[in-house]
Tab-separated table of C-alpha atoms and ligand atoms in Angstrom:
chain	number	residue	atom	x	y	z
A	48	UNK	CA	-31.962	-303.608	101.869
A	49	UNK	CA	-32.177	-299.859	102.693
A	50	UNK	CA	-35.011	-297.398	102.265
A	51	UNK	CA	-32.748	-295.469	99.799
A	52	UNK	CA	-32.572	-298.553	97.585
A	53	UNK	CA	-36.314	-299.065	97.881
A	54	UNK	CA	-36.816	-295.479	96.639
A	55	UNK	CA	-34.582	-296.345	93.767
A	56	UNK	CA	-36.614	-299.579	92.776
A	57	UNK	CA	-39.904	-297.486	93.391
A	58	UNK	CA	-38.783	-294.838	90.945
A	59	UNK	CA	-38.033	-297.676	88.327
A	60	UNK	CA	-41.536	-298.938	89.169
A	61	UNK	CA	-43.022	-295.645	88.211
A	62	UNK	CA	-43.563	-293.985	91.527
A	63	UNK	CA	-42.415	-290.448	92.646
A	64	UNK	CA	-42.549	-291.030	96.285
A	65	UNK	CA	-41.645	-294.103	98.419
A	66	UNK	CA	-40.487	-294.826	101.882
A	67	UNK	CA	-40.504	-297.443	104.660
A	68	UNK	CA	-42.570	-297.572	107.891
A	69	UNK	CA	-42.341	-300.334	110.581
A	70	UNK	CA	-45.187	-302.924	110.314
A	71	UNK	CA	-46.535	-302.076	114.045
A	72	UNK	CA	-49.939	-300.969	115.301
A	73	UNK	CA	-50.978	-297.679	114.017
A	74	UNK	CA	-50.140	-295.023	116.309
A	75	UNK	CA	-53.346	-292.948	115.488
A	76	UNK	CA	-55.789	-295.837	115.545
A	77	UNK	CA	-57.668	-294.698	118.485
A	78	UNK	CA	-58.185	-291.384	116.778
A	79	UNK	CA	-59.683	-293.310	113.758
A	80	UNK	CA	-62.120	-295.401	115.949
A	81	UNK	CA	-63.195	-292.111	117.782
A	82	UNK	CA	-63.736	-290.650	114.361
A	83	UNK	CA	-65.940	-293.767	113.358
A	84	UNK	CA	-67.823	-293.761	116.786
A	85	UNK	CA	-68.627	-289.975	116.090
A	86	UNK	CA	-70.553	-290.970	113.006
A	87	UNK	CA	-67.962	-289.120	110.760
A	88	UNK	CA	-67.825	-291.984	108.306
A	89	UNK	CA	-71.360	-291.853	107.375
A	90	UNK	CA	-72.672	-294.895	105.659
A	91	UNK	CA	-69.409	-296.073	104.402
A	92	UNK	CA	-69.709	-299.700	105.967
A	93	UNK	CA	-66.363	-300.642	104.667
A	94	UNK	CA	-64.825	-298.005	107.270
A	95	UNK	CA	-67.135	-299.022	110.126
A	96	UNK	CA	-67.691	-302.791	110.031
A	97	UNK	CA	-65.060	-305.431	111.145
A	98	UNK	CA	-62.613	-304.005	108.678
A	99	UNK	CA	-62.182	-301.166	111.139
A	100	UNK	CA	-60.449	-303.417	113.555
A	101	UNK	CA	-58.228	-304.967	110.893
A	102	UNK	CA	-57.156	-301.388	110.109
A	103	UNK	CA	-55.364	-301.347	113.461
A	104	UNK	CA	-52.285	-303.346	112.474
A	105	UNK	CA	-50.673	-304.237	109.009
A	106	UNK	CA	-49.985	-307.625	110.478
A	107	UNK	CA	-53.689	-308.370	110.371
A	108	UNK	CA	-53.260	-308.452	106.472
A	109	UNK	CA	-49.868	-309.984	106.432
A	110	UNK	CA	-48.945	-311.874	109.769
A	111	UNK	CA	-45.251	-311.979	109.031
A	112	UNK	CA	-45.092	-308.343	107.946
A	113	UNK	CA	-42.000	-306.363	109.289
A	114	UNK	CA	-42.088	-303.358	107.018
A	115	UNK	CA	-44.601	-301.325	105.050
A	116	UNK	CA	-43.259	-299.966	101.758
A	117	UNK	CA	-45.252	-296.984	100.981
A	118	UNK	CA	-45.439	-295.635	97.538
A	119	UNK	CA	-47.021	-292.473	95.826
A	120	UNK	CA	-47.958	-291.953	92.255
A	121	UNK	CA	-48.407	-288.485	90.954
A	122	UNK	CA	-51.672	-288.054	88.975
A	123	UNK	CA	-51.813	-284.232	88.524
A	124	UNK	CA	-52.156	-283.372	84.841
A	125	UNK	CA	-51.764	-279.916	83.235
A	126	UNK	CA	-55.300	-279.161	83.175
A	127	UNK	CA	-57.138	-276.492	85.173
A	128	UNK	CA	-58.213	-276.870	88.876
A	129	UNK	CA	-61.881	-276.790	89.707
A	130	UNK	CA	-61.412	-273.443	91.359
A	131	UNK	CA	-60.474	-271.847	88.006
A	132	UNK	CA	-63.372	-273.441	86.217
A	133	UNK	CA	-66.650	-271.723	85.858
A	134	UNK	CA	-68.434	-273.103	82.874
A	135	UNK	CA	-71.990	-273.550	84.432
A	136	UNK	CA	-73.032	-275.739	81.409
A	137	UNK	CA	-70.427	-278.462	82.297
A	138	UNK	CA	-69.868	-280.797	85.071
A	139	UNK	CA	-66.875	-281.243	87.224
A	140	UNK	CA	-65.383	-284.625	87.852
A	141	UNK	CA	-62.756	-285.131	90.429
A	142	UNK	CA	-59.213	-285.094	89.021
A	143	UNK	CA	-58.450	-288.647	90.370
A	144	UNK	CA	-61.203	-290.076	88.250
A	145	UNK	CA	-60.373	-288.613	84.956
A	146	UNK	CA	-58.213	-291.309	83.552
A	147	UNK	CA	-57.773	-295.157	84.150
A	148	UNK	CA	-58.796	-296.745	87.508
A	149	UNK	CA	-55.916	-295.926	89.842
A	150	UNK	CA	-56.371	-299.327	91.715
A	151	UNK	CA	-55.168	-301.073	88.424
A	152	UNK	CA	-52.304	-298.507	87.809
A	153	UNK	CA	-51.154	-298.691	91.473
A	154	UNK	CA	-51.488	-302.332	91.704
A	155	UNK	CA	-49.269	-303.019	88.528
A	156	UNK	CA	-46.707	-300.568	89.696
A	157	UNK	CA	-46.423	-302.328	93.030
A	158	UNK	CA	-46.152	-305.664	91.233
A	159	UNK	CA	-43.201	-304.318	89.340
A	160	UNK	CA	-41.566	-303.154	92.649
A	161	UNK	CA	-42.354	-306.356	94.109
A	162	UNK	CA	-40.524	-308.191	91.245
A	163	UNK	CA	-37.412	-305.983	91.569
A	164	UNK	CA	-37.394	-306.567	95.401
A	165	UNK	CA	-37.358	-310.395	94.623
A	166	UNK	CA	-34.452	-310.139	92.290
A	167	UNK	CA	-32.435	-308.111	94.976
A	168	UNK	CA	-33.390	-309.726	98.165
A	169	UNK	CA	-30.809	-312.398	99.554
A	170	UNK	CA	-33.632	-314.762	100.665
A	171	UNK	CA	-37.414	-315.497	99.949
A	172	UNK	CA	-39.841	-313.027	101.656
A	173	UNK	CA	-43.573	-313.028	102.109
A	174	UNK	CA	-45.411	-310.093	100.738
A	175	UNK	CA	-48.886	-308.422	100.181
A	176	UNK	CA	-49.958	-305.649	97.903
A	177	UNK	CA	-52.468	-303.143	99.308
A	178	UNK	CA	-54.268	-300.504	97.241
A	179	UNK	CA	-57.049	-298.855	99.134
A	180	UNK	CA	-59.513	-301.829	98.820
A	181	UNK	CA	-57.282	-303.363	101.795
A	182	UNK	CA	-58.100	-302.068	105.054
A	183	UNK	CA	-54.968	-300.095	106.148
A	184	UNK	CA	-54.568	-296.706	107.638
A	185	UNK	CA	-52.433	-295.905	104.558
A	186	UNK	CA	-51.945	-292.092	105.221
A	187	UNK	CA	-50.653	-292.842	108.670
A	188	UNK	CA	-48.051	-295.191	107.437
A	189	UNK	CA	-47.163	-292.854	104.393
A	190	UNK	CA	-46.537	-290.184	106.934
A	191	UNK	CA	-44.402	-292.602	109.073
A	192	UNK	CA	-42.578	-293.460	105.955
A	193	UNK	CA	-41.660	-289.811	105.384
A	194	UNK	CA	-43.834	-289.315	102.250
A	195	UNK	CA	-45.411	-286.345	103.808
A	196	UNK	CA	-47.630	-284.987	106.520
A	197	UNK	CA	-51.461	-285.320	106.957
A	198	UNK	CA	-52.850	-281.837	106.085
A	199	UNK	CA	-55.966	-280.252	107.713
A	200	UNK	CA	-57.741	-281.445	104.444
A	201	UNK	CA	-56.736	-284.887	105.481
A	202	UNK	CA	-54.643	-285.423	102.403
A	203	UNK	CA	-51.176	-286.586	102.529
A	204	UNK	CA	-48.980	-283.507	101.599
A	205	UNK	CA	-45.468	-283.721	100.453
A	206	UNK	CA	-43.398	-280.367	100.876
A	207	UNK	CA	-42.008	-280.471	97.244
A	208	UNK	CA	-44.676	-282.338	95.476
A	209	UNK	CA	-47.968	-281.497	97.009
A	210	UNK	CA	-50.785	-283.879	97.597
A	211	UNK	CA	-51.857	-285.130	94.071
A	212	UNK	CA	-50.713	-288.696	94.811
A	213	UNK	CA	-52.292	-292.072	94.769
A	214	UNK	CA	-50.957	-294.057	97.628
A	215	UNK	CA	-50.336	-297.956	97.776
A	216	UNK	CA	-48.271	-300.206	100.026
A	217	UNK	CA	-46.276	-303.392	99.688
A	218	UNK	CA	-46.235	-305.240	103.185
A	219	UNK	CA	-43.000	-307.370	103.418
A	220	UNK	CA	-41.611	-309.741	105.790
A	221	UNK	CA	-38.156	-307.997	105.362
A	222	UNK	CA	-36.663	-305.812	108.061
A	223	UNK	CA	-35.916	-302.628	106.673
A	224	UNK	CA	-34.867	-299.525	108.738
A	225	UNK	CA	-37.785	-297.064	108.519
A	226	UNK	CA	-37.743	-293.760	107.500
A	227	UNK	CA	-38.921	-290.742	109.708
A	228	UNK	CA	-41.957	-288.654	109.247
A	229	UNK	CA	-41.738	-284.936	108.294
A	230	UNK	CA	-43.155	-282.068	110.421
A	231	UNK	CA	-46.719	-280.881	109.894
A	232	UNK	CA	-46.381	-277.726	107.795
A	233	UNK	CA	-49.904	-276.609	107.716
A	234	UNK	CA	-49.203	-274.114	110.449
A	235	UNK	CA	-51.861	-271.296	110.788
A	236	UNK	CA	-53.170	-271.878	107.380
A	237	UNK	CA	-57.101	-272.412	107.211
A	238	UNK	CA	-57.425	-272.069	103.416
A	239	UNK	CA	-59.036	-275.435	102.728
A	240	UNK	CA	-61.377	-274.906	105.809
A	241	UNK	CA	-62.499	-271.714	104.664
A	242	UNK	CA	-62.868	-272.876	100.937
A	243	UNK	CA	-65.011	-276.095	101.654
A	244	UNK	CA	-68.564	-275.273	100.516
A	245	UNK	CA	-70.178	-277.753	103.015
A	246	UNK	CA	-67.951	-276.917	105.985
A	247	UNK	CA	-66.791	-280.635	105.919
A	248	UNK	CA	-63.385	-279.915	107.423
A	249	UNK	CA	-63.649	-279.601	111.242
A	250	UNK	CA	-60.432	-278.185	112.624
A	251	UNK	CA	-58.857	-280.459	115.096
A	252	UNK	CA	-61.411	-283.174	114.344
A	253	UNK	CA	-60.621	-283.968	110.571
A	254	UNK	CA	-63.070	-284.429	107.960
A	255	UNK	CA	-66.761	-285.012	108.524
A	256	UNK	CA	-67.602	-287.325	105.553
A	257	UNK	CA	-71.291	-286.764	106.151
A	258	UNK	CA	-70.940	-283.146	104.799
A	259	UNK	CA	-68.391	-283.802	102.124
A	260	UNK	CA	-69.187	-283.537	98.465
A	261	UNK	CA	-67.028	-286.531	97.579
A	262	UNK	CA	-69.141	-288.660	99.878
A	263	UNK	CA	-72.456	-287.428	98.674
A	264	UNK	CA	-71.450	-287.916	94.974
A	265	UNK	CA	-69.668	-291.002	95.079
A	266	UNK	CA	-70.462	-293.271	98.326
A	267	UNK	CA	-73.920	-292.125	99.511
A	268	UNK	CA	-76.941	-294.074	98.036
A	269	UNK	CA	-80.205	-292.543	98.016
A	270	UNK	CA	-80.951	-288.910	98.812
A	271	UNK	CA	-78.567	-286.168	99.362
A	272	UNK	CA	-79.233	-284.025	102.359
A	273	UNK	CA	-81.164	-280.743	100.878
A	274	UNK	CA	-79.194	-278.392	103.023
A	275	UNK	CA	-76.072	-279.464	101.417
A	276	UNK	CA	-77.160	-279.726	97.634
A	277	UNK	CA	-76.579	-276.012	96.785
A	278	UNK	CA	-73.063	-276.253	98.081
A	279	UNK	CA	-72.303	-279.009	95.504
A	280	UNK	CA	-72.057	-276.420	92.653
A	281	UNK	CA	-71.188	-278.454	89.453
A	282	UNK	CA	-69.579	-281.518	91.072
A	283	UNK	CA	-71.005	-284.545	89.835
A	284	UNK	CA	-68.244	-286.938	90.958
A	285	UNK	CA	-65.849	-286.031	93.867
A	286	UNK	CA	-64.556	-282.810	94.784
A	287	UNK	CA	-61.054	-281.185	94.618
A	288	UNK	CA	-61.633	-277.905	96.189
A	289	UNK	CA	-59.573	-278.444	99.511
A	290	UNK	CA	-56.595	-279.706	97.401
A	291	UNK	CA	-56.968	-276.892	94.798
A	292	UNK	CA	-56.570	-274.105	97.268
A	293	UNK	CA	-53.743	-275.750	99.279
A	294	UNK	CA	-50.654	-273.680	98.874
A	295	UNK	CA	-48.464	-276.653	98.815
A	296	UNK	CA	-50.223	-277.731	95.615
A	297	UNK	CA	-49.248	-274.017	94.138
A	298	UNK	CA	-46.158	-275.458	92.321
A	299	UNK	CA	-46.955	-279.141	92.459
A	300	UNK	CA	-45.407	-280.992	89.396
A	301	UNK	CA	-47.654	-282.443	86.847
A	302	UNK	CA	-47.400	-285.924	85.224
A	303	UNK	CA	-47.569	-286.884	81.546
A	304	UNK	CA	-48.622	-290.329	82.256
A	305	UNK	CA	-51.294	-291.024	79.594
A	306	UNK	CA	-53.152	-293.149	82.196
A	307	UNK	CA	-54.260	-290.034	83.918
A	308	UNK	CA	-55.131	-287.760	80.874
A	309	UNK	CA	-58.940	-286.872	81.079
A	310	UNK	CA	-61.222	-289.051	79.122
A	311	UNK	CA	-63.856	-286.552	79.728
A	312	UNK	CA	-62.860	-283.208	80.883
A	313	UNK	CA	-65.783	-281.402	82.135
A	314	UNK	CA	-68.562	-283.134	79.990
A	315	UNK	CA	-71.586	-281.100	79.169
A	316	UNK	CA	-74.316	-281.561	81.772
A	317	UNK	CA	-77.048	-281.806	79.212
A	318	UNK	CA	-75.402	-284.645	77.507
A	319	UNK	CA	-74.831	-286.515	80.725
A	320	UNK	CA	-78.486	-286.085	81.553
A	321	UNK	CA	-79.385	-287.759	78.532
A	322	UNK	CA	-77.262	-290.903	78.680
A	323	UNK	CA	-78.756	-294.271	79.294
A	324	UNK	CA	-77.531	-296.732	81.715
A	325	UNK	CA	-75.577	-298.848	79.062
A	326	UNK	CA	-73.962	-295.701	77.632
A	327	UNK	CA	-73.028	-294.670	81.256
A	328	UNK	CA	-71.015	-298.061	81.436
A	329	UNK	CA	-69.426	-297.675	78.139
A	330	UNK	CA	-68.470	-294.067	78.763
A	331	UNK	CA	-66.954	-294.489	81.936
A	332	UNK	CA	-65.515	-298.102	81.687
A	333	UNK	CA	-62.379	-298.560	83.427
A	334	UNK	CA	-62.611	-295.340	85.383
A	335	UNK	CA	-63.594	-294.858	88.999
A	336	UNK	CA	-66.780	-293.333	88.049
A	337	UNK	CA	-68.779	-296.584	87.965
A	338	UNK	CA	-68.636	-296.420	91.583
A	339	UNK	CA	-71.243	-293.879	91.828
A	340	UNK	CA	-73.665	-296.155	89.991
A	341	UNK	CA	-75.929	-294.966	87.243
A	342	UNK	CA	-78.800	-293.836	89.375
A	343	UNK	CA	-76.358	-292.047	91.716
A	344	UNK	CA	-74.570	-290.277	88.864
A	345	UNK	CA	-78.055	-288.917	87.359
A	346	UNK	CA	-78.884	-287.795	90.715
A	347	UNK	CA	-75.620	-285.698	90.999
A	348	UNK	CA	-76.224	-284.497	87.429
A	349	UNK	CA	-79.740	-283.204	88.359
A	350	UNK	CA	-78.359	-281.370	91.509
A	351	UNK	CA	-75.481	-279.720	89.345
A	352	UNK	CA	-78.272	-278.623	86.745
A	353	UNK	CA	-80.300	-277.124	89.605
A	354	UNK	CA	-77.297	-275.208	90.702
A	355	UNK	CA	-76.412	-273.868	87.425
A	356	UNK	CA	-79.828	-272.185	87.170
A	357	UNK	CA	-79.909	-272.105	83.412
A	358	UNK	CA	-83.235	-272.027	81.550
A	359	UNK	CA	-81.953	-274.449	78.960
A	360	UNK	CA	-81.717	-277.263	81.787
A	361	UNK	CA	-85.500	-276.951	82.351
A	362	UNK	CA	-86.445	-279.572	79.738
A	363	UNK	CA	-83.820	-282.121	80.495
A	364	UNK	CA	-84.651	-281.764	84.254
A	365	UNK	CA	-88.286	-282.257	83.550
A	366	UNK	CA	-87.254	-285.523	81.752
A	367	UNK	CA	-85.170	-286.571	84.865
A	368	UNK	CA	-88.200	-285.588	86.892
A	369	UNK	CA	-90.265	-288.240	85.196
A	370	UNK	CA	-87.630	-290.845	85.583
A	371	UNK	CA	-88.866	-294.168	87.154
A	372	UNK	CA	-85.961	-293.957	89.612
A	373	UNK	CA	-87.481	-292.252	92.651
A	374	UNK	CA	-84.119	-290.808	93.855
A	375	UNK	CA	-83.348	-289.225	90.459
A	376	UNK	CA	-86.839	-287.852	90.085
A	377	UNK	CA	-86.690	-286.297	93.440
A	378	UNK	CA	-83.538	-284.580	93.030
A	379	UNK	CA	-84.650	-283.269	89.601
A	380	UNK	CA	-87.804	-282.025	91.154
A	381	UNK	CA	-85.835	-280.225	93.766
A	382	UNK	CA	-83.755	-278.683	91.141
A	383	UNK	CA	-86.781	-277.517	89.253
A	384	UNK	CA	-89.064	-276.554	92.128
A	385	UNK	CA	-86.881	-275.293	94.905
A	386	UNK	CA	-83.618	-274.245	93.359
A	387	UNK	CA	-84.489	-272.934	90.068
A	388	UNK	CA	-88.181	-271.618	90.375
A	389	UNK	CA	-89.563	-270.608	86.958
A	390	UNK	CA	-88.668	-267.173	86.069
A	391	UNK	CA	-85.548	-266.945	88.129
A	392	UNK	CA	-83.056	-268.404	85.681
A	393	UNK	CA	-79.951	-266.987	84.259
A	394	UNK	CA	-80.024	-266.591	80.750
B	64	LIG	S1	-63.534	-282.705	99.285
B	64	LIG	FE1	-64.793	-280.612	98.885
B	64	LIG	S2	-66.483	-281.023	100.180
B	64	LIG	FE2	-64.953	-282.491	100.889
B	64	LIG	S3	-63.669	-281.507	102.503
B	64	LIG	FE3	-62.761	-281.167	100.538
B	64	LIG	S4	-63.588	-279.065	99.755
B	64	LIG	FE4	-64.925	-279.893	101.329
B	65	LIG	S1	-54.911	-275.531	102.671
B	65	LIG	FE1	-53.429	-274.859	104.394
B	65	LIG	S2	-54.391	-275.900	106.179
B	65	LIG	FE2	-55.314	-276.934	104.384
B	65	LIG	S3	-54.003	-278.654	103.962
B	65	LIG	FE3	-53.283	-277.146	102.735
B	65	LIG	S4	-51.578	-276.018	104.050
B	65	LIG	FE4	-52.958	-277.350	105.340
């Protein structure tokens, strides 16, 4: 079995990128631990608890692993980037969350790949599928497998196809000659650093998740730090800015895979502010949006409405400010009292 043959099987399984890395300790594991120790992971306990040590080596997930097959699935669709979108009445949802939950899409693709490998392998082998719920430094292995380099924005970037990829791995007990990592092509570019509204990309140190809009809107429970709320703009789930401005995405291909077509492209903030919990679950069933929980989602909507500074949002914000949920009520009050003082609205 060769890496080229794996690429062919991966292509037949629906992946645009694939490569092979050796299943050995992650060479940048100490950097990861330093990042965690510096508090950059915020309250994301799945990055800081015992699973942090498991990430050091794929053999902690599959003791017999000899190779890591890394696969990338393109999810960019032909819809505008957030940096080209300025409808203040609408919410921005991160591109990766527009369609079906990528965990399911990636897992079924990796299962297909696993099946094809079993048909071709000379002997039985052990394997384990990893989508980002398994503790593995997946971008590090994807880089080693030749899929791309890790950009200053911390995304994996492929020279020809950009960074709009979901990553998944198949750990196998097969010995496969590994691919080689490509050079880092960020060079002197600082576009993502300069474009980040909350200064979350620290050159030389990576991402400070505790300043990142994606972290605030998806992972953080409770209050969003006040000093960062204005920088969130219209984002109610995730943030794409540092990928939107990356020059390597300028000519990135798009996919016509219906799994990633938007179910809700830039929904209207006023409608989102009025949905009940059951409606929230129905509207976003099968998408990553449920991860923010109803309370967190309404909190984010309140902040986005405050940032829009539209008079028409006063009434829905007043309703949210009366919510029994203290976090939602607090953020709606912030939007009303501090961000959009009466008389200073846009029309
Ligand atoms: S996702 Fe947004 S907030 Fe986070 S680093 Fe990128 S541009 Fe900054
Ligand atoms: S915007 Fe520039 S610095 Fe940032 S990831 Fe892309 S190429 Fe690298």
